[in-house]
Amino acid sequence: MANSASGESIIGRVVKIVSAFDDRHPAMSVAELGRRTGLPVTTTYRLVNDLLLERLLEREPGGDIHIGTRMWELASRGSKMLGLREAALPFMEDVQAVVQHSTTLGILDSDEVLYIERLGSDRTIVDITKIAGRLPVHATSSGLVLLAHSPAAYQDAFLARPLTKFTETTLTEPAALRRHLAEIRQRGFAAMPGVIVPESSGIAVPVFGPDNTIRAALSVVVPRNEENAPARVPVLMAAARGISRALGLARRAEGDAPAKPLKALFAVHR
Amino acid sequence: MANSASGESIIGRVVKIVSAFDDRHPAMSVAELGRRTGLPVTTTYRLVNDLLLERLLEREPGGDIHIGTRMWELASRGSKMLGLREAALPFMEDVQAVVQHSTTLGILDSDEVLYIERLGSDRTIVDITKIAGRLPVHATSSGLVLLAHSPAAYQDAFLARPLTKFTETTLTEPAALRRHLAEIRQRGFAAMPGVIVPESSGIAVPVFGPDNTIRAALSVVVPRNEENAPARVPVLMAAARGISRALGLARRAEGDAPAKPLKALFAVHR
DNA sequence: TGTCGGTTCCCGCTCAATGGTAATCCTCCT
DNA sequence: AGGAGGATTACCATTGAGCGGGAACCGACA
């Protein structure tokens, strides 16, 4: 579906263009955009112009292009992300205030962890999570929690793929991972000695929705050598329950089906 | 630029489709989407399919369509919105904790106020602001603050247009508005008795960037009958200065030009 | 003055996008 | 069961929007 020589559709090319921007490259010239996307020069200019007209991109005084306000607005307005984020934010603040290290909220998307909110702190050591950033599932505490509570079919499919070993401690063999996931379900949390950045380690707990399926993972990043890391867990769990409750209330307020009681929330399922 | 009978480009139609979703309609069938956008049925199905392939839209179990996670991710990743929001959030939390009513952060976009962050509260009375929501400039305290510190040329253009009168107290005549804007610049804040919702009223202060141009408006919504509304102003101003400083630091950290001192920050300019 | 990179303009080719019609698949309702 | 009404998929002839190479233009820098 495309007029293009390369066989891409317009939409695909637009995605390419928008994808060229990230926190490291928030603005660039059209020519550079063309280079980064690999699109023909003329085509890049034409598409960028169309996107400028719709205000999905914006041109700044210098001539450089950056993602437009409209794009953010459209993406946010109808997104379910906002609901989850808004429900979670107050609880995340509480956690952040107590733990004093950065607190993140992540979801499972395209076999990766996508962080949708993050509260940093000055004390935060090394923490590579960014809002709208991605990290591998099997190498993060958030990812393991999300995976542990996902449907069996999904887990099987995930574990069937080869996994990259980031450090010595990264689990990559299906059997070992399965055992670890079971442990996570039993304990109710995942603790990961910094897999990507060795100095820090993460602790994550699951956040369930009104239908008792997993929605997100709430996690904190603490220094690795900290001895009382498990002491953080109760705070996280309490916060996670709070978020679940808030999600239920939000749904009920919309005149939706009444939320089920949260009794069996932390029960092991699968 | 369009193959379509109506003369729209694909991109324009995609925007139409995405725009059909809002917090009141977060998901719908493709047929309904076609009706809401006014696009031909077949075309709607084809475009939606393309968008599903790119994961800009997602299909939920029931078959309904909603905005995809990818859309939010792409829009957020390269957006300057995140920087502003992240710099502002801690200060907004402080304000929210003290004032006990909902705190919002808005920017000027397409001659309207676009709210990019909002911290609500249970005590919050009536507050129609929503994240990614829009309100008219001349009828909100945020809008007036933003307008008051905008370039003269922009103000002139804005005031040249006819303005809708929402209630008795809405200022719509250019002369009166100009006087009001001057007052806002002098006082350093804008106070608006609820123009759209009569029971509440808003107080807003400007947030400046490192280059001393206005970036956003920080505001709170308080009950209208509250006598000590102006007492909220100092808290807001302090927070706004904090945000400005955070913005400057963020830029400097990127190895950018060093930020100017914030001395003349609240000076009247124009 | 000349070079170089970014940007705009021009233009003929062509196939992707279009959108009507019709068939199919649902889910309710009778 | 039957069938009415809506949503979704399948089919297909038509055509102009999208394509992209090339050249001209512009502005910065040496």
mmCIF file of N, CA, C and O in Angstrom, chain B residues 111-159:
data_model
loop_
_atom_site.group_PDB
_atom_site.id
_atom_site.type_symbol
_atom_site.label_atom_id
_atom_site.label_comp_id
_atom_site.label_asym_id
_atom_site.label_seq_id
_atom_site.Cartn_x
_atom_site.Cartn_y
_atom_site.Cartn_z
ATOM 1 N N ASP B 111 -4.425 29.954 19.959
ATOM 2 C CA ASP B 111 -5.348 30.941 20.529
ATOM 3 C C ASP B 111 -6.285 30.360 21.571
ATOM 4 O O ASP B 111 -7.386 30.867 21.777
ATOM 5 N N GLU B 112 -5.833 29.315 22.210
ATOM 6 C CA GLU B 112 -6.600 28.754 23.317
ATOM 7 C C GLU B 112 -5.630 28.331 24.412
ATOM 8 O O GLU B 112 -4.432 28.208 24.178
ATOM 9 N N VAL B 113 -6.181 28.110 25.595
ATOM 10 C CA VAL B 113 -5.351 27.580 26.671
ATOM 11 C C VAL B 113 -5.408 26.062 26.604
ATOM 12 O O VAL B 113 -6.492 25.487 26.588
ATOM 13 N N LEU B 114 -4.259 25.452 26.551
ATOM 14 C CA LEU B 114 -4.184 23.993 26.561
ATOM 15 C C LEU B 114 -3.570 23.575 27.885
ATOM 16 O O LEU B 114 -2.462 23.991 28.223
ATOM 17 N N TYR B 115 -4.299 22.774 28.640
ATOM 18 C CA TYR B 115 -3.809 22.371 29.951
ATOM 19 C C TYR B 115 -2.962 21.113 29.811
ATOM 20 O O TYR B 115 -3.428 20.103 29.288
ATOM 21 N N ILE B 116 -1.724 21.212 30.256
ATOM 22 C CA ILE B 116 -0.839 20.072 30.059
ATOM 23 C C ILE B 116 -0.640 19.274 31.346
ATOM 24 O O ILE B 116 -0.112 18.177 31.310
ATOM 25 N N GLU B 117 -1.059 19.825 32.464
ATOM 26 C CA GLU B 117 -0.993 19.050 33.694
ATOM 27 C C GLU B 117 -2.032 19.582 34.661
ATOM 28 O O GLU B 117 -2.383 20.771 34.642
ATOM 29 N N ARG B 118 -2.511 18.701 35.497
ATOM 30 C CA ARG B 118 -3.528 19.098 36.453
ATOM 31 C C ARG B 118 -3.474 18.176 37.642
ATOM 32 O O ARG B 118 -3.488 16.954 37.499
ATOM 33 N N LEU B 119 -3.380 18.747 38.805
ATOM 34 C CA LEU B 119 -3.463 17.949 40.027
ATOM 35 C C LEU B 119 -4.798 18.262 40.675
ATOM 36 O O LEU B 119 -5.059 19.399 41.072
ATOM 37 N N GLY B 120 -5.649 17.275 40.749
ATOM 38 C CA GLY B 120 -6.965 17.492 41.324
ATOM 39 C C GLY B 120 -6.957 17.285 42.816
ATOM 40 O O GLY B 120 -5.916 17.047 43.416
ATOM 41 N N SER B 121 -8.095 17.373 43.406
ATOM 42 C CA SER B 121 -8.218 17.072 44.820
ATOM 43 C C SER B 121 -9.657 16.697 45.073
ATOM 44 O O SER B 121 -10.549 17.045 44.317
ATOM 45 N N ASP B 122 -9.868 15.969 46.180
ATOM 46 C CA ASP B 122 -11.229 15.549 46.484
ATOM 47 C C ASP B 122 -12.079 16.763 46.820
ATOM 48 O O ASP B 122 -13.267 16.806 46.549
ATOM 49 N N ARG B 123 -11.421 17.748 47.413
ATOM 50 C CA ARG B 123 -12.140 18.921 47.841
ATOM 51 C C ARG B 123 -12.514 19.828 46.652
ATOM 52 O O ARG B 123 -13.327 20.732 46.796
ATOM 53 N N THR B 124 -11.848 19.607 45.571
ATOM 54 C CA THR B 124 -12.086 20.459 44.415
ATOM 55 C C THR B 124 -13.572 20.572 44.119
ATOM 56 O O THR B 124 -14.275 19.576 44.015
ATOM 57 N N ILE B 125 -14.016 21.802 43.993
ATOM 58 C CA ILE B 125 -15.425 22.030 43.736
ATOM 59 C C ILE B 125 -15.747 21.747 42.277
ATOM 60 O O ILE B 125 -15.767 20.605 41.870
ATOM 61 N N VAL B 126 -15.958 22.748 41.530
ATOM 62 C CA VAL B 126 -16.222 22.537 40.118
ATOM 63 C C VAL B 126 -15.001 22.998 39.340
ATOM 64 O O VAL B 126 -14.531 24.100 39.515
ATOM 65 N N ASP B 127 -14.509 22.129 38.527
ATOM 66 C CA ASP B 127 -13.324 22.489 37.754
ATOM 67 C C ASP B 127 -13.368 21.732 36.445
ATOM 68 O O ASP B 127 -13.247 20.520 36.404
ATOM 69 N N ILE B 128 -13.556 22.483 35.392
ATOM 70 C CA ILE B 128 -13.751 21.825 34.111
ATOM 71 C C ILE B 128 -12.451 21.591 33.359
ATOM 72 O O ILE B 128 -12.448 21.020 32.286
ATOM 73 N N THR B 129 -11.336 22.022 33.934
ATOM 74 C CA THR B 129 -10.078 21.781 33.240
ATOM 75 C C THR B 129 -9.748 20.296 33.255
ATOM 76 O O THR B 129 -9.991 19.600 34.228
ATOM 77 N N LYS B 130 -9.209 19.844 32.117
ATOM 78 C CA LYS B 130 -8.764 18.457 32.017
ATOM 79 C C LYS B 130 -7.405 18.459 31.358
ATOM 80 O O LYS B 130 -7.111 19.353 30.557
ATOM 81 N N ILE B 131 -6.610 17.459 31.643
ATOM 82 C CA ILE B 131 -5.332 17.349 30.960
ATOM 83 C C ILE B 131 -5.598 17.141 29.474
ATOM 84 O O ILE B 131 -6.447 16.337 29.101
ATOM 85 N N ALA B 132 -4.864 17.879 28.641
ATOM 86 C CA ALA B 132 -5.056 17.870 27.190
ATOM 87 C C ALA B 132 -6.386 18.497 26.792
ATOM 88 O O ALA B 132 -6.842 18.325 25.666
ATOM 89 N N GLY B 133 -7.007 19.216 27.718
ATOM 90 C CA GLY B 133 -8.241 19.926 27.405
ATOM 91 C C GLY B 133 -7.967 21.383 27.077
ATOM 92 O O GLY B 133 -6.906 21.904 27.397
ATOM 93 N N ARG B 134 -8.941 22.023 26.432
ATOM 94 C CA ARG B 134 -8.773 23.414 26.011
ATOM 95 C C ARG B 134 -9.855 24.309 26.588
ATOM 96 O O ARG B 134 -10.993 23.879 26.764
ATOM 97 N N LEU B 135 -9.502 25.556 26.867
ATOM 98 C CA LEU B 135 -10.484 26.547 27.285
ATOM 99 C C LEU B 135 -10.124 27.870 26.610
ATOM 100 O O LEU B 135 -8.970 28.093 26.231
ATOM 101 N N PRO B 136 -11.105 28.752 26.450
ATOM 102 C CA PRO B 136 -10.833 30.028 25.791
ATOM 103 C C PRO B 136 -9.896 30.926 26.607
ATOM 104 O O PRO B 136 -9.928 30.907 27.836
ATOM 105 N N VAL B 137 -9.095 31.681 25.909
ATOM 106 C CA VAL B 137 -8.088 32.526 26.545
ATOM 107 C C VAL B 137 -8.716 33.615 27.411
ATOM 108 O O VAL B 137 -8.332 33.802 28.561
ATOM 109 N N HIS B 138 -9.688 34.321 26.867
ATOM 110 C CA HIS B 138 -10.179 35.519 27.542
ATOM 111 C C HIS B 138 -11.165 35.198 28.659
ATOM 112 O O HIS B 138 -11.683 36.102 29.301
ATOM 113 N N ALA B 139 -11.403 33.914 28.879
ATOM 114 C CA ALA B 139 -12.379 33.561 29.897
ATOM 115 C C ALA B 139 -11.756 32.754 31.028
ATOM 116 O O ALA B 139 -12.454 32.215 31.870
ATOM 117 N N THR B 140 -10.428 32.682 31.037
ATOM 118 C CA THR B 140 -9.755 31.939 32.096
ATOM 119 C C THR B 140 -8.603 32.769 32.647
ATOM 120 O O THR B 140 -7.992 33.557 31.923
ATOM 121 N N SER B 141 -8.314 32.576 33.920
ATOM 122 C CA SER B 141 -7.198 33.311 34.511
ATOM 123 C C SER B 141 -5.893 32.905 33.828
ATOM 124 O O SER B 141 -5.057 33.751 33.531
ATOM 125 N N SER B 142 -5.728 31.615 33.555
ATOM 126 C CA SER B 142 -4.521 31.149 32.866
ATOM 127 C C SER B 142 -4.366 31.851 31.525
ATOM 128 O O SER B 142 -3.286 32.330 31.175
ATOM 129 N N GLY B 143 -5.447 31.906 30.787
ATOM 130 C CA GLY B 143 -5.411 32.510 29.467
ATOM 131 C C GLY B 143 -5.010 33.967 29.527
ATOM 132 O O GLY B 143 -4.178 34.434 28.731
ATOM 133 N N LEU B 144 -5.570 34.694 30.455
ATOM 134 C CA LEU B 144 -5.267 36.118 30.547
ATOM 135 C C LEU B 144 -3.805 36.355 30.912
ATOM 136 O O LEU B 144 -3.169 37.260 30.372
ATOM 137 N N VAL B 145 -3.292 35.538 31.816
ATOM 138 C CA VAL B 145 -1.879 35.675 32.163
ATOM 139 C C VAL B 145 -1.005 35.412 30.942
ATOM 140 O O VAL B 145 -0.069 36.155 30.658
ATOM 141 N N LEU B 146 -1.336 34.355 30.220
ATOM 142 C CA LEU B 146 -0.557 34.011 29.032
ATOM 143 C C LEU B 146 -0.621 35.134 28.006
ATOM 144 O O LEU B 146 0.386 35.526 27.416
ATOM 145 N N LEU B 147 -1.815 35.661 27.810
ATOM 146 C CA LEU B 147 -1.998 36.730 26.836
ATOM 147 C C LEU B 147 -1.261 37.997 27.281
ATOM 148 O O LEU B 147 -0.612 38.673 26.478
ATOM 149 N N ALA B 148 -1.348 38.296 28.561
ATOM 150 C CA ALA B 148 -0.758 39.534 29.079
ATOM 151 C C ALA B 148 0.748 39.591 28.834
ATOM 152 O O ALA B 148 1.306 40.675 28.659
ATOM 153 N N HIS B 149 1.397 38.439 28.811
ATOM 154 C CA HIS B 149 2.846 38.426 28.654
ATOM 155 C C HIS B 149 3.277 37.988 27.260
ATOM 156 O O HIS B 149 4.451 37.712 27.030
ATOM 157 N N SER B 150 2.315 37.903 26.346
ATOM 158 C CA SER B 150 2.647 37.535 24.976
ATOM 159 C C SER B 150 3.132 38.768 24.206
ATOM 160 O O SER B 150 2.892 39.893 24.630
ATOM 161 N N PRO B 151 3.797 38.550 23.080
ATOM 162 C CA PRO B 151 4.251 39.669 22.255
ATOM 163 C C PRO B 151 3.088 40.576 21.857
ATOM 164 O O PRO B 151 1.971 40.099 21.647
ATOM 165 N N ALA B 152 3.379 41.869 21.737
ATOM 166 C CA ALA B 152 2.349 42.856 21.414
ATOM 167 C C ALA B 152 1.598 42.486 20.132
ATOM 168 O O ALA B 152 0.367 42.588 20.058
ATOM 169 N N ALA B 153 2.342 42.031 19.137
ATOM 170 C CA ALA B 153 1.724 41.713 17.850
ATOM 171 C C ALA B 153 0.651 40.638 18.031
ATOM 172 O O ALA B 153 -0.437 40.717 17.456
ATOM 173 N N TYR B 154 0.990 39.644 18.849
ATOM 174 C CA TYR B 154 0.021 38.574 19.071
ATOM 175 C C TYR B 154 -1.219 39.094 19.777
ATOM 176 O O TYR B 154 -2.349 38.769 19.412
ATOM 177 N N GLN B 155 -1.011 39.924 20.785
ATOM 178 C CA GLN B 155 -2.135 40.494 21.526
ATOM 179 C C GLN B 155 -3.063 41.252 20.596
ATOM 180 O O GLN B 155 -4.285 41.105 20.645
ATOM 181 N N ASP B 156 -2.453 42.079 19.738
ATOM 182 C CA ASP B 156 -3.259 42.886 18.820
ATOM 183 C C ASP B 156 -4.120 41.985 17.938
ATOM 184 O O ASP B 156 -5.311 42.210 17.768
ATOM 185 N N ALA B 157 -3.483 40.979 17.389
ATOM 186 C CA ALA B 157 -4.200 40.065 16.506
ATOM 187 C C ALA B 157 -5.337 39.387 17.260
ATOM 188 O O ALA B 157 -6.454 39.256 16.756
ATOM 189 N N PHE B 158 -5.024 38.997 18.484
ATOM 190 C CA PHE B 158 -6.034 38.300 19.268
ATOM 191 C C PHE B 158 -7.225 39.204 19.576
ATOM 192 O O PHE B 158 -8.389 38.818 19.423
ATOM 193 N N LEU B 159 -6.922 40.423 19.977
ATOM 194 C CA LEU B 159 -7.995 41.336 20.391
ATOM 195 C C LEU B 159 -8.817 41.827 19.201
ATOM 196 O O LEU B 159 -9.920 42.347 19.378
#
